[in-house]
Amino acid sequence: LKGLSAGTYRVRFDAQSGNLRSIFLGGSTDYNSATTQSITTADINNVDVTIPAGKSISGTIMNTVPAAIQGACVTAYKQNGQDGFWGGAWAGGSCTNAAGEFLIRGLEDGDYKLRIEPPMNSDYGPGYFTESGNPSKSADDGQVFTIGSSITNLSQILLTGPKFTATVKDGSTPVANVCITAYKKVNNYGWGDWGGSSCSGTDGKVNIRGLTSGDYTFEVRPNAGDYQNGWYVQSATTSQTKSDAT
């Protein structure tokens, strides 16, 4: 590494081939536990690191025909007791080839959930691997895979579903970088279950694909300009009050 300014660093090593784990200097796989390295004006040489072998998860992603789905990306999230939005700490990922096959390498022993993101511009829905073979939108419903040795021959079937399309405008002018999130109603309390999201391009168009049947509200979050956050109201401007949402 060249051109570093003086300061304190955490150094991560990622193998570019083979079934090796990604680690930080000092041997930890956790950012918060990683050894820090102070750099002043002097070079630091001969930092030797042994990268341990890891385990892998592999399988196929298909549709209901069944036919292989190319370009679906599978991400492994390690369960750490502090799951967060995606259901765990990111541990690795892989996108399917023409045969629908994925292979995630370099995983350490532990419990994992797997999330599938369908190919761009498809009508398949995202979700987490389940024992039923069809992904669930909720991380809580995701199957836990315990890795002590490599896991092979997993399979999930992606389902298509309805989509929500809209064009975000300021008057008659399309607005880019506005993100809309669909929440499926499950009861009369809270926002509901996350169903999907999409952000507008320069044409202002938003397309949330792969929704399951049900009642939804749509949160609108602009990431540019001085626009307010709000909720989608049919044939009207957004409202900051969720009870007004269509």
Short mmCIF file of N, CA and C in Angstrom, two decimals, residues 22 27 51 129 132 139 143 157 167 175 182 185 226 231 235 245:
data_model
loop_
_atom_site.label_atom_id
_atom_site.label_comp_id
_atom_site.label_asym_id
_atom_site.label_seq_id
_atom_site.Cartn_x
_atom_site.Cartn_y
_atom_site.Cartn_z
N SER A 22 -11.53 -13.86 4.46
CA SER A 22 -11.10 -12.47 4.53
C SER A 22 -10.88 -12.12 6.00
N GLY A 27 -5.77 -11.09 12.61
CA GLY A 27 -6.49 -12.36 12.50
C GLY A 27 -7.97 -12.30 12.71
N ILE A 51 -3.41 -16.30 6.01
CA ILE A 51 -4.85 -16.27 5.77
C ILE A 51 -5.39 -17.70 5.89
N PHE A 129 -33.38 -17.25 1.84
CA PHE A 129 -33.55 -18.70 1.71
C PHE A 129 -34.44 -19.22 2.83
N SER A 132 -38.77 -24.00 2.75
CA SER A 132 -39.83 -24.32 1.78
C SER A 132 -39.32 -24.29 0.35
N ALA A 139 -36.32 -11.30 7.03
CA ALA A 139 -35.11 -11.97 7.53
C ALA A 139 -35.44 -12.91 8.69
N GLN A 143 -34.01 -19.21 6.71
CA GLN A 143 -33.41 -20.43 7.24
C GLN A 143 -31.99 -20.15 7.70
N ILE A 157 -36.34 -21.39 -5.48
CA ILE A 157 -37.12 -21.06 -6.67
C ILE A 157 -37.69 -19.65 -6.49
N THR A 167 -43.88 7.70 -11.52
CA THR A 167 -42.94 8.71 -11.98
C THR A 167 -42.96 9.86 -10.98
N VAL A 175 -37.94 13.98 -11.36
CA VAL A 175 -36.98 14.18 -10.28
C VAL A 175 -36.23 12.88 -10.04
N ALA A 182 -41.85 0.06 -0.40
CA ALA A 182 -43.18 -0.53 -0.22
C ALA A 182 -43.24 -1.27 1.11
N LYS A 185 -49.06 -4.21 4.50
CA LYS A 185 -49.86 -4.17 5.72
C LYS A 185 -50.03 -5.56 6.30
N ASP A 226 -34.45 19.98 -1.99
CA ASP A 226 -35.04 20.38 -0.70
C ASP A 226 -36.41 19.77 -0.49
N TRP A 231 -45.32 10.20 2.22
CA TRP A 231 -46.00 8.96 1.83
C TRP A 231 -46.78 9.19 0.55
N SER A 235 -52.78 10.25 -7.06
CA SER A 235 -53.25 11.43 -7.80
C SER A 235 -53.10 12.72 -7.00
N ALA A 245 -51.75 8.09 3.58
CA ALA A 245 -51.18 7.32 2.47
C ALA A 245 -52.25 6.48 1.78
#
